[in-house]
Coordinates of C-alpha atoms and ligand atoms in Angstrom, one line a residue:
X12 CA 145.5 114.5 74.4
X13 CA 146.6 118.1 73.3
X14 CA 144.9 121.1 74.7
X15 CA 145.9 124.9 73.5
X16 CA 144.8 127.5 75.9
X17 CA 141.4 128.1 74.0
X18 CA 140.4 124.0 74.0
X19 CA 136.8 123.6 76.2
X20 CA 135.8 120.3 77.5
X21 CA 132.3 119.8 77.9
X22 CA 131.5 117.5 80.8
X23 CA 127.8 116.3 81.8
X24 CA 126.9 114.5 85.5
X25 CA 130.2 117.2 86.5
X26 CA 128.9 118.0 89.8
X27 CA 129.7 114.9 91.3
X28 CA 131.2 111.3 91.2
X29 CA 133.3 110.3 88.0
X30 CA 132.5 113.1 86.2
X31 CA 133.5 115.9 89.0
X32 CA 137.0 114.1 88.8
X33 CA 136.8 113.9 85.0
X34 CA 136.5 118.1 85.3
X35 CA 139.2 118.0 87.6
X36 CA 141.7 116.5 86.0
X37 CA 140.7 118.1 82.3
X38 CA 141.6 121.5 83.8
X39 CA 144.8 119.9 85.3
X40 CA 145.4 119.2 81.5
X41 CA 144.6 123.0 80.3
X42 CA 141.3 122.5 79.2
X43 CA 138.5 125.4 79.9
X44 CA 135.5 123.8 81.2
X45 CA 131.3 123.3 80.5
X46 CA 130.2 121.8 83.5
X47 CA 126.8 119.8 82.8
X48 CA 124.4 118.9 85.6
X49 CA 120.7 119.5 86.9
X50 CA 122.2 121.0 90.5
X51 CA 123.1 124.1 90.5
X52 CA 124.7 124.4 93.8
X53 CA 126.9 121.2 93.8
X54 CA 128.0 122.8 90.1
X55 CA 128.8 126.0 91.1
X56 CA 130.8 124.5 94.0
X57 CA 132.2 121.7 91.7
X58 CA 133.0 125.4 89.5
X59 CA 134.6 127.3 92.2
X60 CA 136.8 124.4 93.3
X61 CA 138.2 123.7 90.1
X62 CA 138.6 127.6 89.3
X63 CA 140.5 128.1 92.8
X64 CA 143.5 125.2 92.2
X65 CA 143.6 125.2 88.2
X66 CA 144.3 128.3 85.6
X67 CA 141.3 127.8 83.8
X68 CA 137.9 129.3 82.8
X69 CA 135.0 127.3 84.3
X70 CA 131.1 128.1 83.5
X71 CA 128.3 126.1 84.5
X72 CA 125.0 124.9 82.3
X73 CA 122.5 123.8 84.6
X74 CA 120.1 121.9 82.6
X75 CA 118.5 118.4 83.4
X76 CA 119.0 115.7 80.9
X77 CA 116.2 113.7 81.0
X78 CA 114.1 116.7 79.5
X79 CA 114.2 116.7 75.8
X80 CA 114.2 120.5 75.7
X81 CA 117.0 120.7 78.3
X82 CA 118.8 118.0 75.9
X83 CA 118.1 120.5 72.7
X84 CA 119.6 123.3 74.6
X85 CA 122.7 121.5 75.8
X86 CA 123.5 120.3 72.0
X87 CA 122.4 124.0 71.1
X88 CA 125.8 125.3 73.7
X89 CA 127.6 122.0 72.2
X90 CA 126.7 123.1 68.9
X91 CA 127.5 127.1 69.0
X92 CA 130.6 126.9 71.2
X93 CA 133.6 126.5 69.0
X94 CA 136.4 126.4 71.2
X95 CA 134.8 123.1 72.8
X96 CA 137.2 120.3 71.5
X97 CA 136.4 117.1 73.8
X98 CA 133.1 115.8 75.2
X99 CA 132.7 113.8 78.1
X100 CA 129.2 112.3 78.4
X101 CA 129.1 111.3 82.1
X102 CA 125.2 112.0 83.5
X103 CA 124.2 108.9 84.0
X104 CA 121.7 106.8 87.0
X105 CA 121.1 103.9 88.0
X106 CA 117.4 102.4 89.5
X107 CA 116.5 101.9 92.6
X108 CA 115.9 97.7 92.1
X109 CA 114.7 95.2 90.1
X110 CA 112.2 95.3 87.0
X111 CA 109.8 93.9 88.8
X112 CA 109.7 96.9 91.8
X113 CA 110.5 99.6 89.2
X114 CA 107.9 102.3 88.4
X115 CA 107.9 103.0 84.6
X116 CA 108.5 106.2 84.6
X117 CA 111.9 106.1 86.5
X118 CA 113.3 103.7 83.9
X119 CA 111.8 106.0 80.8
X120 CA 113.9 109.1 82.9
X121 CA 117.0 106.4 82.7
X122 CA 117.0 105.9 79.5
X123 CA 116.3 109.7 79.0
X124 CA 119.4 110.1 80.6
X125 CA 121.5 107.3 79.7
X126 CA 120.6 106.7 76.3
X127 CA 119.3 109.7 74.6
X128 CA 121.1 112.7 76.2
X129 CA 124.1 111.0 75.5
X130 CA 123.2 109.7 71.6
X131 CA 121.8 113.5 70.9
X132 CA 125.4 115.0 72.2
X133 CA 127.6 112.3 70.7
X134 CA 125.9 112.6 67.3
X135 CA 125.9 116.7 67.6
X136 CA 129.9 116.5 68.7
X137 CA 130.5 113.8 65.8
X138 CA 129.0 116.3 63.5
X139 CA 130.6 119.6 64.9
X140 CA 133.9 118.0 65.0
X141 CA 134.0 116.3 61.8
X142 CA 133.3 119.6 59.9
X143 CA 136.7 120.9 62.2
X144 CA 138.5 118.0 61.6
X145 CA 139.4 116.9 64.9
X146 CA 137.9 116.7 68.5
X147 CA 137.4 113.7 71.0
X148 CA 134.3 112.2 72.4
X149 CA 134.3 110.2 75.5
X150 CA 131.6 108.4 76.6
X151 CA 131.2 106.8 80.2
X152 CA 129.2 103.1 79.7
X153 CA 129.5 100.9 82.0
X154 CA 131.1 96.9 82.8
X155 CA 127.8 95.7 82.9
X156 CA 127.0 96.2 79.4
X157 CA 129.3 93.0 79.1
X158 CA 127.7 91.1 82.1
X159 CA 124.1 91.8 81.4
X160 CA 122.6 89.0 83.6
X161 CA 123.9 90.7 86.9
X162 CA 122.4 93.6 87.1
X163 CA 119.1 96.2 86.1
X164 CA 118.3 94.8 83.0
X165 CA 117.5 98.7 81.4
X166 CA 120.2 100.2 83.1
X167 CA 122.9 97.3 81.6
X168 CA 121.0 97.9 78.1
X169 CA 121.5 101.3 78.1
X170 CA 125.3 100.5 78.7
X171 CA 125.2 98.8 76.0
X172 CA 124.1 101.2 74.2
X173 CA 126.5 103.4 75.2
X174 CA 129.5 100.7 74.1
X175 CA 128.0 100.1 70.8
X176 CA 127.3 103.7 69.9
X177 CA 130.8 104.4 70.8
X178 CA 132.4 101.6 68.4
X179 CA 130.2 102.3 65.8
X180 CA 131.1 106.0 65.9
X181 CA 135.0 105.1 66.0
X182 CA 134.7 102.8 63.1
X183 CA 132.6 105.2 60.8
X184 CA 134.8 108.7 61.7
X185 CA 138.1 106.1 61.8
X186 CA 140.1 107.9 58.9
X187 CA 139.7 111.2 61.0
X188 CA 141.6 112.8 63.7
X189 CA 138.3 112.7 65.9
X190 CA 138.7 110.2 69.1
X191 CA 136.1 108.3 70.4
X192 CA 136.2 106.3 74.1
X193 CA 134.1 104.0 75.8
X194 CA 135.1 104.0 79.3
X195 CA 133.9 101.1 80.8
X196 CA 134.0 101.5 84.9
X197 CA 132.9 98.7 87.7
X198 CA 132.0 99.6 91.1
X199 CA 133.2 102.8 91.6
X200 CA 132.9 105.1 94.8
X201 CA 130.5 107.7 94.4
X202 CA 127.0 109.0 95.0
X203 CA 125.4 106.4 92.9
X204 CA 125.1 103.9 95.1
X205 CA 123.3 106.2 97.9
X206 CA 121.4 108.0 95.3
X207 CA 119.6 104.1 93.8
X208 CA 119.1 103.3 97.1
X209 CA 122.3 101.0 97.9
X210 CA 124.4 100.9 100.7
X211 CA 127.8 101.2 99.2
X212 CA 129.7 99.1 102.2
X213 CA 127.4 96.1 101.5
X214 CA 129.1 95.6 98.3
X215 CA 132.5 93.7 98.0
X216 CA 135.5 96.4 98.9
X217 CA 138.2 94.4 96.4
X218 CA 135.9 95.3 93.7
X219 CA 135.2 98.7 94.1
X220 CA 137.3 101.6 92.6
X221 CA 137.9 105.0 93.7
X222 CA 136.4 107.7 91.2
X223 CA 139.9 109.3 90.7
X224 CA 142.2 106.0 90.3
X225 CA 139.1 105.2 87.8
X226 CA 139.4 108.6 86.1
X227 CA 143.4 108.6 85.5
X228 CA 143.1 105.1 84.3
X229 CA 140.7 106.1 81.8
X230 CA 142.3 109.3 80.8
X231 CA 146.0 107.3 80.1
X232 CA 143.8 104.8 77.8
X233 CA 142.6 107.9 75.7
X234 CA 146.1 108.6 75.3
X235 CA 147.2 105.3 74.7
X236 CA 144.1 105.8 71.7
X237 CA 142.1 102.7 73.6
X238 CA 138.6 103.3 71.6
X239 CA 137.6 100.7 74.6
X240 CA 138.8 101.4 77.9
X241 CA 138.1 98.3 81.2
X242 CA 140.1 100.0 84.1
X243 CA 140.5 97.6 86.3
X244 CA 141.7 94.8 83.2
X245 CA 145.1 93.9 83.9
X246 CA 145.6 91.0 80.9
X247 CA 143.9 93.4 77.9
X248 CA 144.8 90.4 75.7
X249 CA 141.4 88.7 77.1
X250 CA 139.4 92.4 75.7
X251 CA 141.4 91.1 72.6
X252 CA 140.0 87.8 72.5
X253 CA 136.5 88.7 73.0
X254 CA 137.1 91.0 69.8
X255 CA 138.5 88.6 67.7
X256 CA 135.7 86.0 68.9
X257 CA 133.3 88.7 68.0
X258 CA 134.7 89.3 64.7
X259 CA 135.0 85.7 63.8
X260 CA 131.1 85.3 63.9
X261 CA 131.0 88.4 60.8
X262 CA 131.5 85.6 57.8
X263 CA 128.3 83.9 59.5
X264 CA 125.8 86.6 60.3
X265 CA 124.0 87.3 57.3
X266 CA 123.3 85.0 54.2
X267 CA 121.1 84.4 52.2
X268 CA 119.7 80.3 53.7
X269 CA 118.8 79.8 57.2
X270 CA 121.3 77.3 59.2
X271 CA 120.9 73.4 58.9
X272 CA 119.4 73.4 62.4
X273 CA 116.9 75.3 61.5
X274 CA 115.6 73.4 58.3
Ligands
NAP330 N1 129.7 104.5 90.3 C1 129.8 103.3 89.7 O1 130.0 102.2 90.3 C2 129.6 103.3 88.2 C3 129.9 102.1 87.5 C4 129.8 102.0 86.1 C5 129.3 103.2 85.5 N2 129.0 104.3 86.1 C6 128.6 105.5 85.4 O2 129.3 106.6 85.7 C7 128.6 107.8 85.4 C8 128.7 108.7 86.5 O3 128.1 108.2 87.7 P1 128.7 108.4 89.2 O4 129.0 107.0 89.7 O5 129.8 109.4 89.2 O6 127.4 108.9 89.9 P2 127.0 110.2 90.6 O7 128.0 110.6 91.6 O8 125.6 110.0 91.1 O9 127.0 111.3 89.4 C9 126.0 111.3 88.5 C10 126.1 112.6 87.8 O10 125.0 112.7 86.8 C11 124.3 113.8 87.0 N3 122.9 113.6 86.6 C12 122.0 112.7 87.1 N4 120.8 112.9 86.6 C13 120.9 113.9 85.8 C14 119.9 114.6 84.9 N5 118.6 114.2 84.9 N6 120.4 115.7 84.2 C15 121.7 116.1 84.3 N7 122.6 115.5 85.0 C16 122.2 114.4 85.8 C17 124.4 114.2 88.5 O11 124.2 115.6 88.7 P3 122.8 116.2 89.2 O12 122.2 115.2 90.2 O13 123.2 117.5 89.8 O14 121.9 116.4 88.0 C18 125.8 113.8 88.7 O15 126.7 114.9 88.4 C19 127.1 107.3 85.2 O16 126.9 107.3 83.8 C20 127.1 105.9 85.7 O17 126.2 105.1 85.1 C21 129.2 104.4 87.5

């Protein structure tokens, strides 16, 4: 990852959790910032912080992603803002239970935030930096897209989403210089938890990351040009094996006759 004094990362969900440390530790690299989130206190506090330890110009966009007009206008800022180079799409949330306990219109907001803030930025950023020739996108999905029987089944399915946008975006801009990432955390301590209604010591301690080891991880597999990024996967041959199992079912997945089985 190479900034130049004039390089803007725009970061959404930067007021707290994963993507407060993701602003963090872009300035540490050089990068101006667009800091992305509905609260404007926590934002301009998460903007003062960063502004006080790092040489770096921070401004703020307060705007809440589950509105489709708040969307517009952050792809509008994406869109206009030249010297923005990288795009971390971090808002994310996660519901407060099962299906069977949530209230519809908290899982529409969650896929309003998880899902199409993130598609409508991606796409814009894939666009703006393909017509520049080079740029980076990184997108924060989740572990659960790959283990959708344990958890919320909309919230794992917007993760998955979120992986196979990512992919699909990596393969079709491949012969660029544009960089796309799937970062794929597991537990992870932040707000989250509190804010869905968890208590965060009830889950197990061994599996649960802290938002800055999760955040340097991720950032070294962007530099190591991961397009997939697990942090906490110490054998990545097994990643390996799951895309070469995936790959083997291609020959098979559309023709013309239906299987014997079927007949
Ligand atoms: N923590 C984990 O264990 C874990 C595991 C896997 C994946 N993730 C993913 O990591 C990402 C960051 O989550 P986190 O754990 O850092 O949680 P967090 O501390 O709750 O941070 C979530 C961020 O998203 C922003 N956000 C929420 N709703 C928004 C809205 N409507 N419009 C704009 N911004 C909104 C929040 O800011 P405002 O409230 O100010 O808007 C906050 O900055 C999420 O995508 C989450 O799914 C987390």
């Amino acid at each position: 990852m190479t900034t130049t004094k004039s390089s803007r990362a725009l970061v959404t969900g930067a007021s707290s959790g994963i993507g407060a440390v993701y602003a963090d530790r872009l300035a540490k690299r050089g990068y101006n910032l667009t800091l992305v989130a509905r609260d404007v206190g926590r934002l301009e506090a998460a903007a003062e912080a960063i502004a006080a330890s790092h040489d770096v110009e921070v401004e703020t966009l307060a705007a809440d992603l589950g509105s489709l007009s708040d969307i517009a206008d952050v792809v509008a800022h994406l869109r206009g803002d030249e010297s923005i180079t990288l795009l971390v799409n971090c808002a994310g949330v996660s519901p407060h239970g099962t299906t069977a306990i949530s209230a519809a219109d908290e899982l529409d907001q969650l896929i309003a935030i998880n899902v199409n803030a993130l598609h409508a930025l991606s796409i814009a950023a894939a666009q703006v930096f393909g017509v520049r020739g080079a740029g980076g996108i990184i997108n924060v999905g989740s572990v659960t897209s790959l283990m959708p029987e344990q958890f919320n089944p909309s919230y794992v399915a917007s993760k998955a989403f979120v992986l196979a946008l990512t992919q699909s975006l990596a393969a079709e801009y491949a012969a660029t210089n544009i960089r796309f990432q799937a970062v794929l955390p597991g537990l992870t301590r932040t707000a989250l938890f509190e804010r869905s209604g968890v208590d965060i010591s009830t889950l197990p301690a061994h599996m649960m990351m802290e938002a800055g080891d999760l955040v340097d991880a991720a950032l070294r597999g962007y530099d190591l040009g991961e397009t997939v990024t697990i942090p906490s996967l110490e054998d990545e041959t097994l990643w390996g094996n799951q895309e070469a199992a995936r790959m083997a079912l291609a020959p098979y997945l559309s023709l013309a006759r239906p299987a014997s089985r079927y007949a």
